[in-house]
Tab-separated table of C-alpha atoms in Angstrom:
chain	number	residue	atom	x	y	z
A	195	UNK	CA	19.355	24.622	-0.294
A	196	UNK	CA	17.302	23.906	-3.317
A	197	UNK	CA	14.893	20.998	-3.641
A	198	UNK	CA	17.052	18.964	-5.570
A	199	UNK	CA	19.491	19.369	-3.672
A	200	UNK	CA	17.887	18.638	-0.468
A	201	UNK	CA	17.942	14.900	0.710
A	202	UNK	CA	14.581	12.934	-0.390
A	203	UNK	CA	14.809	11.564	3.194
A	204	UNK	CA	15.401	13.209	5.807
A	205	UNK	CA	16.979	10.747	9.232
A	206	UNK	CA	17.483	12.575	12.057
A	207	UNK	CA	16.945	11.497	16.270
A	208	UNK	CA	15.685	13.774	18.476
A	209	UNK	CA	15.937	12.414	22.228
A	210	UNK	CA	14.709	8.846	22.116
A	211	UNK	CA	12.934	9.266	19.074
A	212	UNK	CA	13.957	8.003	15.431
A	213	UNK	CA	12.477	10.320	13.139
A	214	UNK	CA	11.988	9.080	8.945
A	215	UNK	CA	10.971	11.969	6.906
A	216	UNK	CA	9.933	11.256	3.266
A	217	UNK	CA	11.123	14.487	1.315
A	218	UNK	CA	10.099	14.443	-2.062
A	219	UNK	CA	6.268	16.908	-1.363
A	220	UNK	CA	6.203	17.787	-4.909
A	221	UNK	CA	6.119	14.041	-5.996
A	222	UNK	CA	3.840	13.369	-3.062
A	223	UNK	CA	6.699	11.549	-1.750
A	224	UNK	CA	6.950	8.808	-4.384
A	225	UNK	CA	9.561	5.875	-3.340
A	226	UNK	CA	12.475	5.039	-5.384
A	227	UNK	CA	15.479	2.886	-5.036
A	228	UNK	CA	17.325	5.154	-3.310
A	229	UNK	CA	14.779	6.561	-0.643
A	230	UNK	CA	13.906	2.481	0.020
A	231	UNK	CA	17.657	1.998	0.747
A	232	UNK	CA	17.842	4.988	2.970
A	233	UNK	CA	14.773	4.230	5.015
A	234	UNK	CA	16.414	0.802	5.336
A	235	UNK	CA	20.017	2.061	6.545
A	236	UNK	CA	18.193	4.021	9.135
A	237	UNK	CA	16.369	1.227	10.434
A	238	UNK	CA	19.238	-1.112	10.585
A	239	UNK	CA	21.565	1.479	12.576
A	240	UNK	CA	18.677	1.969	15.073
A	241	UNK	CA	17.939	-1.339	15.630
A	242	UNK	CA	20.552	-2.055	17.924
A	243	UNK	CA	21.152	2.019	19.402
A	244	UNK	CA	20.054	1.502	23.370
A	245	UNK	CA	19.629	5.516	22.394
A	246	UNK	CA	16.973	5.309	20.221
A	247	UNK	CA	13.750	3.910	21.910
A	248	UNK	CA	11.015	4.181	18.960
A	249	UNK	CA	11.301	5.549	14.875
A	250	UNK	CA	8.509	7.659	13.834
A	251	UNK	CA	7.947	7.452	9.767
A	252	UNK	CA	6.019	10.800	8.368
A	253	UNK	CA	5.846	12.782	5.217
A	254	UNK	CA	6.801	16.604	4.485
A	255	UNK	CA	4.476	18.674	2.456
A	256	UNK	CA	0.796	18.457	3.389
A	257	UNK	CA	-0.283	16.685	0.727
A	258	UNK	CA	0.396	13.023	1.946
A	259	UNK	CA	2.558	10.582	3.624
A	260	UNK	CA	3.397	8.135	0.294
A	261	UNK	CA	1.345	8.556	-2.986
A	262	UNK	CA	3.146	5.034	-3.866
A	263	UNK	CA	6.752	4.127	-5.718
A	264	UNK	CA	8.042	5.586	-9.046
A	265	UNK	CA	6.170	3.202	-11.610
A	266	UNK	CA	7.220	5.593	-14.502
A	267	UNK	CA	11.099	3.942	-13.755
A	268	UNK	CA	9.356	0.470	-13.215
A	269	UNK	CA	7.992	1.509	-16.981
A	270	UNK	CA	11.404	2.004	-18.373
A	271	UNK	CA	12.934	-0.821	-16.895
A	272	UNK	CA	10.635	-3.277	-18.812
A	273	UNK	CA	10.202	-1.665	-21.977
A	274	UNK	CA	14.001	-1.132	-21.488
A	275	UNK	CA	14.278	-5.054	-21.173
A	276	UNK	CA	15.781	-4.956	-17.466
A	277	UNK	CA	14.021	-7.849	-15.451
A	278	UNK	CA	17.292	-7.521	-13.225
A	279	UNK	CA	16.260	-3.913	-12.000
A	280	UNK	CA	12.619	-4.162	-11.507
A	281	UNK	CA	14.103	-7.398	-9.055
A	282	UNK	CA	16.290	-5.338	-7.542
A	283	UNK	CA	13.636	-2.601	-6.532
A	284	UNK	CA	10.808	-4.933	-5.729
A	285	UNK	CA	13.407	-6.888	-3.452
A	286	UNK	CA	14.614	-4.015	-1.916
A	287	UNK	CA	10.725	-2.899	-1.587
A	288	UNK	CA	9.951	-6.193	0.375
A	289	UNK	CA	12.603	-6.626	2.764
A	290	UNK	CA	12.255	-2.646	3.990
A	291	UNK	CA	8.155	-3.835	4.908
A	292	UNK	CA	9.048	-6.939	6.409
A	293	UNK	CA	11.455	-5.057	8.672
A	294	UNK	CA	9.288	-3.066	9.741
A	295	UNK	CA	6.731	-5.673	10.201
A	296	UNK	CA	9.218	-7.166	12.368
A	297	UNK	CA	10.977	-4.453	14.298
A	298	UNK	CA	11.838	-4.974	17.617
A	299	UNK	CA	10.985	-1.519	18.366
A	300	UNK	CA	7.760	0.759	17.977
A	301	UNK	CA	7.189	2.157	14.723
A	302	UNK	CA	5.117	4.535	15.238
A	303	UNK	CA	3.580	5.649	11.199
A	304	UNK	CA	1.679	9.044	10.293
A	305	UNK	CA	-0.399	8.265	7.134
A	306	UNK	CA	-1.903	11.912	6.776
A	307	UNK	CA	-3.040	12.960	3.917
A	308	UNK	CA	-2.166	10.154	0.538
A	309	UNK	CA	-1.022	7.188	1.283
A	310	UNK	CA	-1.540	4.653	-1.393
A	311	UNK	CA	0.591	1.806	-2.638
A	312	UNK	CA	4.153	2.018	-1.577
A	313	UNK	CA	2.973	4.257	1.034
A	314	UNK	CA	0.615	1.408	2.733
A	315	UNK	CA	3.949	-0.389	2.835
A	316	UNK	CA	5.451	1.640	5.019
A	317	UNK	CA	2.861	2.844	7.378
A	318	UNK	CA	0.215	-0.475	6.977
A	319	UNK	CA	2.784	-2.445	8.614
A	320	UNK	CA	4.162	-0.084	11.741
A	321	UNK	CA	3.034	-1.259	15.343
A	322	UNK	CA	0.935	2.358	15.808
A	323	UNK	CA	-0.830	3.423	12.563
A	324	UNK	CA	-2.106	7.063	12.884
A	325	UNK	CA	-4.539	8.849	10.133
A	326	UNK	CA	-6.383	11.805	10.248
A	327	UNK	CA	-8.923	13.988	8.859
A	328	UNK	CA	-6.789	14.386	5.774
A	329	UNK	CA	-6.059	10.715	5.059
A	330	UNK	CA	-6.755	8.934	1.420
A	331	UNK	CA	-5.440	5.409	1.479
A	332	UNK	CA	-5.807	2.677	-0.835
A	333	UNK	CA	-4.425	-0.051	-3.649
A	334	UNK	CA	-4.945	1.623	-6.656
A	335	UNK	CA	-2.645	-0.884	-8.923
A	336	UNK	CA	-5.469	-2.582	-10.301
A	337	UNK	CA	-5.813	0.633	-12.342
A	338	UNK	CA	-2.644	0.492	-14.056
A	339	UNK	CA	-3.183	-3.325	-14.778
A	340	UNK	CA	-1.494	-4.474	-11.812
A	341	UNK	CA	-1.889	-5.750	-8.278
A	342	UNK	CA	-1.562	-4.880	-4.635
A	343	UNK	CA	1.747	-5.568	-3.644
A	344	UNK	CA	4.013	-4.611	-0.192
A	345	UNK	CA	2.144	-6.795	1.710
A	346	UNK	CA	-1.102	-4.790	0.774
A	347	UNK	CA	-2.660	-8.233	0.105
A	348	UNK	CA	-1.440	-9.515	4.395
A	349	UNK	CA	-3.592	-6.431	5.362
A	350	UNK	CA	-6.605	-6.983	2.680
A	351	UNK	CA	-7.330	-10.198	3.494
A	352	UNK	CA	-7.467	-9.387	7.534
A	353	UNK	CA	-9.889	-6.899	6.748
A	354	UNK	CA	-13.534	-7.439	8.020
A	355	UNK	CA	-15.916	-9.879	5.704
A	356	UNK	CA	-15.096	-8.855	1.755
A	357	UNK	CA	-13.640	-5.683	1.997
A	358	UNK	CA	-9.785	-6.830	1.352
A	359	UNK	CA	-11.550	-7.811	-2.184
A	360	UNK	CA	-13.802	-5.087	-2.829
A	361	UNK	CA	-10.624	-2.693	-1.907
A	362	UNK	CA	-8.274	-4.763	-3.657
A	363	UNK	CA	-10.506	-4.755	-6.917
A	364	UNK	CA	-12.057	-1.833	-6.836
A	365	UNK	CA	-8.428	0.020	-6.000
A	366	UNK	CA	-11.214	2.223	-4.117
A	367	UNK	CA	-9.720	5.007	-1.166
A	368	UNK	CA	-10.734	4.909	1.949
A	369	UNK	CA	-10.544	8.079	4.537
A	370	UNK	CA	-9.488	7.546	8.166
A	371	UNK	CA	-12.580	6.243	9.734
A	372	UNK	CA	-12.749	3.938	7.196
A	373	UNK	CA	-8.927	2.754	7.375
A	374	UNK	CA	-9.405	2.216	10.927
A	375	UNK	CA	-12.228	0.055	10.189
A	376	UNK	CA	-10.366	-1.907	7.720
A	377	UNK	CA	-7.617	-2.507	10.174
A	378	UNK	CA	-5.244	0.026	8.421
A	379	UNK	CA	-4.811	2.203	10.639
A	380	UNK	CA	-4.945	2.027	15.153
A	381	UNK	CA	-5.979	5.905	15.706
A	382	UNK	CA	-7.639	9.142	14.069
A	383	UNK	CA	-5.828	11.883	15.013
A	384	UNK	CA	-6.631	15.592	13.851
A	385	UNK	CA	-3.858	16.701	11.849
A	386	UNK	CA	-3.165	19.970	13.935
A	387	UNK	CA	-2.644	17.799	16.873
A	388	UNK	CA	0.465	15.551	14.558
A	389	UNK	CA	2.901	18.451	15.675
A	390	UNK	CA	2.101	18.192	19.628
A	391	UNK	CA	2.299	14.049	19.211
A	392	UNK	CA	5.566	14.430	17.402
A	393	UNK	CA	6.815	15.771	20.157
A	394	UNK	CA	5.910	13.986	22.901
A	395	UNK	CA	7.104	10.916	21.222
A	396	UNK	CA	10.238	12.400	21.543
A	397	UNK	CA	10.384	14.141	25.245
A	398	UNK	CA	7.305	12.691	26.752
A	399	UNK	CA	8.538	9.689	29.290
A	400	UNK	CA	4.806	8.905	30.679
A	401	UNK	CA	2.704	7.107	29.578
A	402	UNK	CA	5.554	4.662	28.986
A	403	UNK	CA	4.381	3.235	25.203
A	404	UNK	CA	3.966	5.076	22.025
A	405	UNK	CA	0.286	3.401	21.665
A	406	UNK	CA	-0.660	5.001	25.569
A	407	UNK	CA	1.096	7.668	24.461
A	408	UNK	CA	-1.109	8.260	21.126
A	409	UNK	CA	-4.175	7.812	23.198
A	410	UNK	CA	-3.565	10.958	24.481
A	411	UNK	CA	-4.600	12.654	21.462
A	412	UNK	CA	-6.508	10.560	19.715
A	413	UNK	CA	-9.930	11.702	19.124
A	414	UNK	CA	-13.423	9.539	17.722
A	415	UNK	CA	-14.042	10.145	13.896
A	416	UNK	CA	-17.016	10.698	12.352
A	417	UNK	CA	-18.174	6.738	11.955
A	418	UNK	CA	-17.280	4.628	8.971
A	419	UNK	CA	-20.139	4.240	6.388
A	420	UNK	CA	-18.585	0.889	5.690
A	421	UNK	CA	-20.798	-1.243	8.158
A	422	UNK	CA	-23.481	-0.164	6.381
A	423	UNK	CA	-22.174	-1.667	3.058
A	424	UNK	CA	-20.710	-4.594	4.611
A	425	UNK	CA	-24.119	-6.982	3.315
A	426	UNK	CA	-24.033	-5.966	-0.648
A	427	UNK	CA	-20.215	-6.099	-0.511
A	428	UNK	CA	-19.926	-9.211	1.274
A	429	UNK	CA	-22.547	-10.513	-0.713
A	430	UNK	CA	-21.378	-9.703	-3.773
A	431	UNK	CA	-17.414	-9.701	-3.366
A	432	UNK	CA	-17.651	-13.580	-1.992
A	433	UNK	CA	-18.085	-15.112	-5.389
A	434	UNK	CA	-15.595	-17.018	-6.318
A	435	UNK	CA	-14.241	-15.647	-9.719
A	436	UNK	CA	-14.486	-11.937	-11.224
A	437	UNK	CA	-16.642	-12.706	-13.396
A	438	UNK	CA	-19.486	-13.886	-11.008
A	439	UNK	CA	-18.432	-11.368	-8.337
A	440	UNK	CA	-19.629	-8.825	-11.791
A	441	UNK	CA	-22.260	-10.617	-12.218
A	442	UNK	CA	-23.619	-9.951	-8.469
A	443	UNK	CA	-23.046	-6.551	-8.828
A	444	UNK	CA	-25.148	-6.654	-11.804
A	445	UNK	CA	-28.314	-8.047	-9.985
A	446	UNK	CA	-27.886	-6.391	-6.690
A	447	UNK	CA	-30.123	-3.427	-5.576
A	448	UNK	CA	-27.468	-1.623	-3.689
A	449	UNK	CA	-27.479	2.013	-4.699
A	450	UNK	CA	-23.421	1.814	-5.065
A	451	UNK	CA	-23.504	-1.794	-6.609
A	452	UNK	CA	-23.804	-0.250	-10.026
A	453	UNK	CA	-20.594	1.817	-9.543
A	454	UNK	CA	-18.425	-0.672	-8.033
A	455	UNK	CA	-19.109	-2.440	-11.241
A	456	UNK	CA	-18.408	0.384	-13.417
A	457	UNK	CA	-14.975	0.703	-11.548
A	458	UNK	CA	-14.384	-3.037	-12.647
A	459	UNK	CA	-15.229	-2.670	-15.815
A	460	UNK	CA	-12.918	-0.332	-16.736
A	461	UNK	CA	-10.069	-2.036	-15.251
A	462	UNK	CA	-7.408	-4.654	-16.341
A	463	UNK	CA	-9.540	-8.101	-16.090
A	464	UNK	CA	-5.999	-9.854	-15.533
A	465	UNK	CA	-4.758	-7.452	-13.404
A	466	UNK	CA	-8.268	-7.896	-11.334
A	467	UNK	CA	-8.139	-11.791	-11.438
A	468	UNK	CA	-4.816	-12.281	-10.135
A	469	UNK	CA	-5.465	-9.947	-6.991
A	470	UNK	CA	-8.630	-11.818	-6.250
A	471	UNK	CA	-6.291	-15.047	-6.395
A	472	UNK	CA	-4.226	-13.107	-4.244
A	473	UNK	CA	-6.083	-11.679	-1.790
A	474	UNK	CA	-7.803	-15.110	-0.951
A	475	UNK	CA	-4.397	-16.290	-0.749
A	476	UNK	CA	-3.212	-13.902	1.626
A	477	UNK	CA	-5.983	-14.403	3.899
A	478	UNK	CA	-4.897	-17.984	4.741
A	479	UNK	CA	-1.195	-17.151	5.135
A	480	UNK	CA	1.036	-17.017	8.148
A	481	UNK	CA	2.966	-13.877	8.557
A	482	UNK	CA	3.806	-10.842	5.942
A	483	UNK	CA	6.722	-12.464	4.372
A	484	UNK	CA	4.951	-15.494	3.570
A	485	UNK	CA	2.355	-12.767	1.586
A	486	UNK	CA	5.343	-10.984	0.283
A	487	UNK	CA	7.255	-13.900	-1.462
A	488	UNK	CA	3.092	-14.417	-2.998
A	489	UNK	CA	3.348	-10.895	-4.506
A	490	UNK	CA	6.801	-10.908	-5.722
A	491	UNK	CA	5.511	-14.118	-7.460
A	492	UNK	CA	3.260	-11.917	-8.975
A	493	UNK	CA	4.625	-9.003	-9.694
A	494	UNK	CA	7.810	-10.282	-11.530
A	495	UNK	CA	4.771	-12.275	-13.320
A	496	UNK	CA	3.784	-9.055	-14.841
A	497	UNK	CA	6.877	-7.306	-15.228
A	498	UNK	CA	8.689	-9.952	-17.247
A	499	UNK	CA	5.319	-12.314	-18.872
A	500	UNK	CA	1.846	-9.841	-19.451
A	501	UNK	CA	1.716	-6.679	-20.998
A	502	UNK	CA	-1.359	-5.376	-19.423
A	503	UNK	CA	1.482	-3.400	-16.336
A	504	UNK	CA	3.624	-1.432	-19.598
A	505	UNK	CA	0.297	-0.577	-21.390
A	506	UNK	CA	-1.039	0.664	-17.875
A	507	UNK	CA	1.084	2.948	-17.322
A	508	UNK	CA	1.299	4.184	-20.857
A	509	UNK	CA	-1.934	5.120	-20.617
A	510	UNK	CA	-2.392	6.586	-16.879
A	511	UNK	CA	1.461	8.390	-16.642
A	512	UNK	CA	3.449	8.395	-20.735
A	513	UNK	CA	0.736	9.021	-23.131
A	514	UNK	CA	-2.119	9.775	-20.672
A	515	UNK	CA	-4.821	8.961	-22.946
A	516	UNK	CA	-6.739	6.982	-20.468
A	517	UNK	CA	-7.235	4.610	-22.745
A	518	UNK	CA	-5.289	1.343	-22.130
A	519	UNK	CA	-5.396	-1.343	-24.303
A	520	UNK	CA	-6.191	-4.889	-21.746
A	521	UNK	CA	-5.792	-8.224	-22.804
A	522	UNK	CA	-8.115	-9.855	-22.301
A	523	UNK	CA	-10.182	-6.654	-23.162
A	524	UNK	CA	-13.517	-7.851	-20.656
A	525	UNK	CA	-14.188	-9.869	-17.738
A	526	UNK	CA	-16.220	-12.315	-19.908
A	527	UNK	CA	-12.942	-13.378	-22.074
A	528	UNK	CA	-11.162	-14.046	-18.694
A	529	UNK	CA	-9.909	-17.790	-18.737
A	530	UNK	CA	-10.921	-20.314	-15.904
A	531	UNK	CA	-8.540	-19.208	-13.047
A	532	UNK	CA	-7.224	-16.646	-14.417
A	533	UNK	CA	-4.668	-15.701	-11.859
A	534	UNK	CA	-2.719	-19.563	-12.208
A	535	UNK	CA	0.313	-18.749	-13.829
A	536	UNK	CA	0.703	-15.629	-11.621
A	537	UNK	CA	0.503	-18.075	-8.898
A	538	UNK	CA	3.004	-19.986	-9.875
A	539	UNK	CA	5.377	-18.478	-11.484
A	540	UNK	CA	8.955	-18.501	-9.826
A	541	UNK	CA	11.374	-15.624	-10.138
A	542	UNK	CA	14.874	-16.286	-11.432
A	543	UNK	CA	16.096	-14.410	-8.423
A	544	UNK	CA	14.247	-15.455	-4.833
A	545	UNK	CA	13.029	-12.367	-2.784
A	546	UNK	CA	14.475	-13.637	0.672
């Protein structure tokens, strides 16, 4: 069987286990439509199957779980003048992480190796979030003139002091220690030992939950460096606009102060104002649908009303000239709150 040929996801049980294979390695897994609806089916029929007692969600290849979903069709769709389409993935997006938010059984997530946009919706949101040695997570859609989406903004703004915004801005990756820290991720385990946990989250009856069960083989990572940057990054990421959180960054003596605000200043100043609006928003929210239906909001805001997402990915994926086009072009020309009518906008078509 060739690789097109072959399934992009792969469903299969073995005992009690539910096993989710993402199949597409040579796009580092990238979601579209299609996989989103299959991942879906698979949870729905397990649900209610007395048979299957926990679903395990991984990635083939070894070069990462999720590297995010297939913005070069999301491109299309808009220049293409389709608002119904980019609906009907985003919708189809949401509901597959609020079910798993919500299962009634384990999901048990291995985010080895990339796992970055789309790919923090499926594993940010599974009751036992495993990284390893290998793992590169993070928001990145601030660099294509968007925002963090698939509930990336619920787990942001539960991370400790400022780090949902300096993430969120920034688009920065973080390894496993560091996704633990950020409350990403529940254990580090070495990626040799993924094979041995597979299967005894299959056949392995005792210790009766998958969390006991990971225990096993989880292992202490090298620490975090993020406690140490906690004080310039709280500092500096509690302002309450873009523009003064730049400004911060400007005056502070932190070694990587200077870089975080070269990162920002190359980025989409919309794109960076609405998920500061968001984030913060997040953070005083409910439950993940409640921060979905915020980012849907949002993202049909950019799909359908700014042209900073098209002219993103022009630049990073069509033309690859690296050298988008924002509007507003700086921080400084950023209007007070920027990120209002991203707030408020309503979609023609609801997400729930």
């Amino acid at each position: 069987m060739t690789d097109v040929e072959a399934p992009t996801v792969l469903v299969r049980t073995e005992y009690s286990l539910g096993r989710i294979s993402l199949n597409r390695p040579r796009a580092i897994n990238a979601l579209d439509l299609e996989m989103i609806r299959r991942i879906t089916a698979a949870l729905e029929v397990w649900r209610d199957d007395p048979d299957i007692q926990t679903v395990l969600i991984d990635g083939e290849g070894e070069r990462g779980l999720c590297a995010g979903g297939d913005v070069r069709a999301l491109y299309d769709q808009i220049v293409g003048g389709h608002p119904e389409a980019i609906a009907e993935f985003f919708r189809a997006e949401y509901a597959m992480n609020a079910l798993i938010a919500e299962y009634p059984k384990p999901v048990v997530a291995f985010a080895d190796g990339i796992t970055m946009g789309g790919g923090i919706g499926l594993a940010g949101h599974a009751a036992v979030r495993v990284v390893t040695e290998r793992s590169k997570l993070a928001m990145p859609e601030t660099r294509i003139g968007f925002t963090p989406d698939v509930g990336g903004t619920w787990l942001l703004g539960r991370a400790p002091g400022r780090l949902g915004e300096y993430f969120g801005l920034t688009g920065a990756s973080m390894g496993g220690a560091d996704a633990v820290e950020m409350r990403f991720a529940d254990h580090f385990v070495p990626s040799d030992r993924l094979d041995a946990l597979r299967e005894a989250l299959a056949y392995r009856a005792d210790p009766g939950t998958p969390n006991e069960l990971v225990l096993l083989f989880d292992e202490t990572p090298e620490p975090s460096q993020l406690p140490a940057a906690r004080e310039w990054i709280d500092e500096a990421f509690s302002a309450p606009t873009v523009g003064e959180i730049a400004d911060r960054l400007r005056r502070s003596e932190a070694p990587d102060a200077a870089a975080a605000l070269a990162a920002l200043e190359e980025l989409a100043p919309t794109g960076l104002a609405v998920t500061l609006d968001a984030v913060r928003e997040a953070r005083a929210m409910s439950g993940i649908r409640e921060a979905l239906e915020g980012e849907y909001r949002r993202v049909m805001w950019f799909g359908t009303h700014h042209p900073d997402l098209v002219e993103g990915i022009r630049a990073q994926l069509v033309d690859k000239d690296r050298q988008p086009k924002w509007q507003p072009a700086t921080i400084a020309e950023l209007p007070d709150d920027a990120g209002a009518d991203a707030r408020a906008y309503v979609p023609e078509l609801a997400l729930f």
